PDB file of C-alpha atoms and ligand atoms in Angstrom:
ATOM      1  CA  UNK A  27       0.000   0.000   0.000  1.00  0.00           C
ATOM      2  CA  UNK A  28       1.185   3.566  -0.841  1.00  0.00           C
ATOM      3  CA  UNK A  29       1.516   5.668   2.276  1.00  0.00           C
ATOM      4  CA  UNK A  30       3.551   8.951   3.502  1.00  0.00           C
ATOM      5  CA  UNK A  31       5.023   9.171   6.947  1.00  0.00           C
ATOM      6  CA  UNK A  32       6.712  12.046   8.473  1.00  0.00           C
ATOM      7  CA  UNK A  33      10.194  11.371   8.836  1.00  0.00           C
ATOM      8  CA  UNK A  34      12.953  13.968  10.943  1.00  0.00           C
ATOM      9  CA  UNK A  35      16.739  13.756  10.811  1.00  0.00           C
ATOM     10  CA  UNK A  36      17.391  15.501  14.065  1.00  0.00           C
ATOM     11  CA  UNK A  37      19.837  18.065  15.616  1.00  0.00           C
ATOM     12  CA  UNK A  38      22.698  15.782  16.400  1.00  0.00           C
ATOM     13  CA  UNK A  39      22.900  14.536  12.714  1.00  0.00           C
ATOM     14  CA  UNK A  40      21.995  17.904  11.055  1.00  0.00           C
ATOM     15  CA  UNK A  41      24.826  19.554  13.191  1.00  0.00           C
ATOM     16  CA  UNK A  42      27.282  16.750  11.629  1.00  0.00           C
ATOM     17  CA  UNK A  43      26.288  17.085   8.364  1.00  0.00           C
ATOM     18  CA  UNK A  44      25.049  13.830   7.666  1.00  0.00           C
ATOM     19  CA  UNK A  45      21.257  14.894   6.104  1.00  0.00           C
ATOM     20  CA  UNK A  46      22.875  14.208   2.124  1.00  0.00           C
ATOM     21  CA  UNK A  47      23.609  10.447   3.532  1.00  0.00           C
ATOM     22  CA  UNK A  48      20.674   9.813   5.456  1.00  0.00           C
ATOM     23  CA  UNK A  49      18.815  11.222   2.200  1.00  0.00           C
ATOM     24  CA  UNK A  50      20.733   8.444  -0.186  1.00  0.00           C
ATOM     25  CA  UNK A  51      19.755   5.536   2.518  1.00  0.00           C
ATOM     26  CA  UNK A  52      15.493   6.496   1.933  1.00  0.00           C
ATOM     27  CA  UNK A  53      16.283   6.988  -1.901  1.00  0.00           C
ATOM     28  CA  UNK A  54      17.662   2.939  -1.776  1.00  0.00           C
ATOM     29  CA  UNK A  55      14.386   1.737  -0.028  1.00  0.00           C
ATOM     30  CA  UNK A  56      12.392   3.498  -2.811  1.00  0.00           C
ATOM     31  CA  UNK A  57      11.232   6.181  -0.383  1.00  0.00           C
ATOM     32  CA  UNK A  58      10.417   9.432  -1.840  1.00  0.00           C
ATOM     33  CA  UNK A  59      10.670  13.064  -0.448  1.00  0.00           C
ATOM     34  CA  UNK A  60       7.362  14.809  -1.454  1.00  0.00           C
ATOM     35  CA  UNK A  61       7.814  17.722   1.113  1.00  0.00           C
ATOM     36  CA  UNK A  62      10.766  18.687   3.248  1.00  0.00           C
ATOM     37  CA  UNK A  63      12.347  21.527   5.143  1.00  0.00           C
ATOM     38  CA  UNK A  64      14.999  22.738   7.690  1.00  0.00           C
ATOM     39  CA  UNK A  65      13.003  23.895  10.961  1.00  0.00           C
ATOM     40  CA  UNK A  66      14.243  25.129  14.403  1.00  0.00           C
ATOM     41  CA  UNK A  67      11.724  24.064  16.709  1.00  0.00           C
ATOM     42  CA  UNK A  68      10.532  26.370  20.187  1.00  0.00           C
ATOM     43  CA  UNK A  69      10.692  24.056  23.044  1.00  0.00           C
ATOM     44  CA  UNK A  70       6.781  24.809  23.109  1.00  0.00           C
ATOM     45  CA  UNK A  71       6.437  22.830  19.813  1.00  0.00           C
ATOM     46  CA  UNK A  72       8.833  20.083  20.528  1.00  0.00           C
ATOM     47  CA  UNK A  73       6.594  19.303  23.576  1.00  0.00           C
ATOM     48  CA  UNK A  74       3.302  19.697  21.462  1.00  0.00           C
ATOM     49  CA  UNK A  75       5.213  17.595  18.831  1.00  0.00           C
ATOM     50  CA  UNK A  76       6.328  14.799  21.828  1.00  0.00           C
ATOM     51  CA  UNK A  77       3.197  15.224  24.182  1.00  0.00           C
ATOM     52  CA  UNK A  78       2.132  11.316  24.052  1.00  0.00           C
ATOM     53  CA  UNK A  79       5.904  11.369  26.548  1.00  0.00           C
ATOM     54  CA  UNK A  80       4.658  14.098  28.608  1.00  0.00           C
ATOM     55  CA  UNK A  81       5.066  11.615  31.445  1.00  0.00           C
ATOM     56  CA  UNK A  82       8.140  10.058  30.815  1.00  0.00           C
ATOM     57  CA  UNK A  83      11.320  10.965  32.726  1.00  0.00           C
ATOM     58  CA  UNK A  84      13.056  11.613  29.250  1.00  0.00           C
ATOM     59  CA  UNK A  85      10.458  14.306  28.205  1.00  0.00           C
ATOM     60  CA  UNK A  86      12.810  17.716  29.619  1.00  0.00           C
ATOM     61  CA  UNK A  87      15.850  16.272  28.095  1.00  0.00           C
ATOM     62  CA  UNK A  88      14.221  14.876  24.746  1.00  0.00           C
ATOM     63  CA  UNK A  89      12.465  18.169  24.574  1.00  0.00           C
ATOM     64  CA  UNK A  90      15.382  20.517  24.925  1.00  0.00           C
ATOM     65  CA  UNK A  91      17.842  18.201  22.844  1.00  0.00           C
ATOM     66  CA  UNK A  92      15.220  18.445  20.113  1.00  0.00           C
ATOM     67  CA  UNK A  93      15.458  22.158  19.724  1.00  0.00           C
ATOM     68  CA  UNK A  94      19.206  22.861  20.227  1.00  0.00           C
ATOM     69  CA  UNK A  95      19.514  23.214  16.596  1.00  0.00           C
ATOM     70  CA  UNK A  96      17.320  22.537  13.099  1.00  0.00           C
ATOM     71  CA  UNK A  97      15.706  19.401  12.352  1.00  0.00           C
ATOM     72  CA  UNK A  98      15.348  18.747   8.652  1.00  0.00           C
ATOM     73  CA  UNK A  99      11.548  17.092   8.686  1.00  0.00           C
ATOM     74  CA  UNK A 100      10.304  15.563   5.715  1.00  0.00           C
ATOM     75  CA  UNK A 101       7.480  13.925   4.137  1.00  0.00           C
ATOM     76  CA  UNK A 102       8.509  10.276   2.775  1.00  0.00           C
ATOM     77  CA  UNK A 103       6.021   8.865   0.485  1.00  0.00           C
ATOM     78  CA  UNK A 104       6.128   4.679  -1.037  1.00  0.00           C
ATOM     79  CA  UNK A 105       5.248   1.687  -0.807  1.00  0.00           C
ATOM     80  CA  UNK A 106       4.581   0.971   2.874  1.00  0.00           C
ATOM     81  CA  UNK A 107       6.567   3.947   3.640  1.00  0.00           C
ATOM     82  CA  UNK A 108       5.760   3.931   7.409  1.00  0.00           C
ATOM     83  CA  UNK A 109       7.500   0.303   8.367  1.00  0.00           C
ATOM     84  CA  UNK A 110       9.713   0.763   5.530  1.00  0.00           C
ATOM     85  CA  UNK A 111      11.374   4.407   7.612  1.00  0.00           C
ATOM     86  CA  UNK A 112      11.646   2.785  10.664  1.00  0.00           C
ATOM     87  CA  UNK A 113      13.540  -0.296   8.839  1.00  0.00           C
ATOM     88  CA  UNK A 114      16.057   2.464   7.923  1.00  0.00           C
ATOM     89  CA  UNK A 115      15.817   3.985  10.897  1.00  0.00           C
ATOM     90  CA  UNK A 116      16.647   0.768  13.116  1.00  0.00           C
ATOM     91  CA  UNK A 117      15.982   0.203  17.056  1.00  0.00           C
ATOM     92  CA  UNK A 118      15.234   3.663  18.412  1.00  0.00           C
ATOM     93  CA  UNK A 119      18.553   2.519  20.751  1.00  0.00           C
ATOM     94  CA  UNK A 120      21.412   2.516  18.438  1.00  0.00           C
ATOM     95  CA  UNK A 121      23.501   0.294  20.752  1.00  0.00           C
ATOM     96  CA  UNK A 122      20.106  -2.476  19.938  1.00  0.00           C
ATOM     97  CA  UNK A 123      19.677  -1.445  16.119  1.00  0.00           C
ATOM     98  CA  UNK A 124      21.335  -3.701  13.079  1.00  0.00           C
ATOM     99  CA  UNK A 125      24.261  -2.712  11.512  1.00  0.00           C
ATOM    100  CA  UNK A 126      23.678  -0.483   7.858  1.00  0.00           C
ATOM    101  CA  UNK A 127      20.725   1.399   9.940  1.00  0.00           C
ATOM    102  CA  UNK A 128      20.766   5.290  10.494  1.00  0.00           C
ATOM    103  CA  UNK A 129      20.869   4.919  14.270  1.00  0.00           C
ATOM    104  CA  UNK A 130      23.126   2.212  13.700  1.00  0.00           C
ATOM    105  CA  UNK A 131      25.471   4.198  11.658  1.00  0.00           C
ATOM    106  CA  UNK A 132      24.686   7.821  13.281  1.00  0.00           C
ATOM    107  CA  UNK A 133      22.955   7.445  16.708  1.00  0.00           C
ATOM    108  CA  UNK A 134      25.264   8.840  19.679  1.00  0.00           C
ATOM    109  CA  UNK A 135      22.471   6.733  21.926  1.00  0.00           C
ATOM    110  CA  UNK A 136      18.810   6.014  23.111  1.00  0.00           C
ATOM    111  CA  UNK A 137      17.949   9.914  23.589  1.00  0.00           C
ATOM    112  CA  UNK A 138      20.343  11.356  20.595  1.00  0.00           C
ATOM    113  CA  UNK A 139      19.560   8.521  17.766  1.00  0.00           C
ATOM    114  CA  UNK A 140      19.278  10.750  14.606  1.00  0.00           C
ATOM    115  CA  UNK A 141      15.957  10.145  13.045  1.00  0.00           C
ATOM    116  CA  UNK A 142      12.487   9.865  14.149  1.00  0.00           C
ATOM    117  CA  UNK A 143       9.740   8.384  12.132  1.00  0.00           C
ATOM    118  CA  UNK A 144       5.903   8.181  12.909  1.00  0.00           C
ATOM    119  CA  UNK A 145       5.168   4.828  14.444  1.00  0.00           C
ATOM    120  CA  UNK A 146       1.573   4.098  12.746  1.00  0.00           C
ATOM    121  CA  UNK A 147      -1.080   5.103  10.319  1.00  0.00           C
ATOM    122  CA  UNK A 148      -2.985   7.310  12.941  1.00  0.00           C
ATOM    123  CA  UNK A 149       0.656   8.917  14.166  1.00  0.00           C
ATOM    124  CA  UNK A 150       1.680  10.069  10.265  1.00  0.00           C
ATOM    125  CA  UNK A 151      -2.274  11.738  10.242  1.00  0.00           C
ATOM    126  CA  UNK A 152      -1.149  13.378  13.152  1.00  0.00           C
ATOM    127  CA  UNK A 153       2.381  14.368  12.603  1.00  0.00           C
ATOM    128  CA  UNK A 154       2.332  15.146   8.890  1.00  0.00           C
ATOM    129  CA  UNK A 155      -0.541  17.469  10.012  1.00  0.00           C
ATOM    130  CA  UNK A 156       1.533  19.312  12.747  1.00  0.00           C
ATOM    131  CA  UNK A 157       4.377  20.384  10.231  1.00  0.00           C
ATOM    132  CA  UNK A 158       1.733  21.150   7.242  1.00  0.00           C
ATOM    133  CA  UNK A 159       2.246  24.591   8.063  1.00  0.00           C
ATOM    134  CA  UNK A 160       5.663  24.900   7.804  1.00  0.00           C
ATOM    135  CA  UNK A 161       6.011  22.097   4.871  1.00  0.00           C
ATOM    136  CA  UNK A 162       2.910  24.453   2.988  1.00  0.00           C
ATOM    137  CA  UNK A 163       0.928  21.398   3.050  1.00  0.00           C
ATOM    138  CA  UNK A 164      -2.503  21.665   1.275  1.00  0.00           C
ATOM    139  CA  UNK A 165      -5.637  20.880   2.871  1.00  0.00           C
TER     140      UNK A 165
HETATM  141  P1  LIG B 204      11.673   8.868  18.615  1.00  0.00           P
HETATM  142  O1  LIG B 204      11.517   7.732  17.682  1.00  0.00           O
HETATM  143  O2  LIG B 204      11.725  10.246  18.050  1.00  0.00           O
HETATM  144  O3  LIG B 204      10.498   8.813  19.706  1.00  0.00           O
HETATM  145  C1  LIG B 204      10.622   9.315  21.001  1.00  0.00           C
HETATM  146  C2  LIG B 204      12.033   9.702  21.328  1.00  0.00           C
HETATM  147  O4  LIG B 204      12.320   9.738  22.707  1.00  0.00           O
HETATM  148  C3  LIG B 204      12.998   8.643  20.800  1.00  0.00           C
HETATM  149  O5  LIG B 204      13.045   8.650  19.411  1.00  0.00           O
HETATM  150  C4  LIG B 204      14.268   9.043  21.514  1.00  0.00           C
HETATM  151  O6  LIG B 204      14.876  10.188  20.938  1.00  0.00           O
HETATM  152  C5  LIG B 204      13.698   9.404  22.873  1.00  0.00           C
HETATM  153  N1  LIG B 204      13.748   8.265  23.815  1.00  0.00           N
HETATM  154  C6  LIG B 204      13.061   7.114  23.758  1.00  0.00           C
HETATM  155  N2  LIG B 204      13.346   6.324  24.829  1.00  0.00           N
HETATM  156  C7  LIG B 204      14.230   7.015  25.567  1.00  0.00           C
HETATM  157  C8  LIG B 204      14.902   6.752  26.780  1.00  0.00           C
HETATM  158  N3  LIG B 204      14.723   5.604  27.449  1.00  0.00           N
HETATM  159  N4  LIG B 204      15.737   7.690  27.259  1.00  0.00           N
HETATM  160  C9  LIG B 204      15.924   8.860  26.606  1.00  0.00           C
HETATM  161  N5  LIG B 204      15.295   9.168  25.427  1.00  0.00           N
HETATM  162  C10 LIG B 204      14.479   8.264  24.920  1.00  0.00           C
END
């Protein structure tokens, strides 16, 4: 089934440079970028963005990491395009995910892993929908 999922490299691989490489890894599995942009989120929309761990002892620090610098979010559209990111992706712990993977290859560790990808059909709706603005989205 065709679907889009919203996909983010995030600060600790835009800040080393790696967004061309991580690009050429969803070009292999056939997954194409039909909206993109580089974004510096407010702390206020990296919590609206994360709120589903607003309970989590992680949230602060996940929060705060994700706006230290831009993100480069993107839309990824293919052929199962939502299982087929997180394959990419790998284990959101890179010390856990299988070698050739982004977190595998970029991750620093658990909190710092690279790349984020929505986890489920209801998740893209939702995610894809709170970047439309920025992305000029229609509709
Ligand atoms: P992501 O796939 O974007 O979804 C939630 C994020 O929270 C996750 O990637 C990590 O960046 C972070 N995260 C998940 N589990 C932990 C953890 N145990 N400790 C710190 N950060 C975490």
């Amino acid at each position: 089934m065709n679907q889009k999922t919203l996909a983010i490299i995030k600060p600790d691989a835009v800040q080393r440079n790696v967004i061309g490489e991580i690009l050429c890894m969803a070009q292999e599995r056939d997954l194409v970028p039909v909206a993109a942009k580089l974004i510096h989120l407010t702390r206020e929309r990296a919590q609206g963005f994360y709120h589903v761990h607003r309970d989590k002892g992680f949230f602060d620090s996940l929060t705060e990491y994700m706006c230290e610098g831009p993100i480069f979010v993107m839309v990824l559209e293919g052929e199962e395009a939502i299982e087929g990111w997180r394959e990419v992706m790998g284990a959101t712990d890179p010390a856990q995910a299988t070698q050739g993977t982004i977190r595998k290859r970029f991750g620093e560790n658990i909190e710092r892993n690279s790349a984020h990808g929505s986890d489920g059909p209801d998740t893209a709706r939702f995610e894809i929908d709170f970047f439309s603005g920025d992305l000029e989205l229609e509709g």
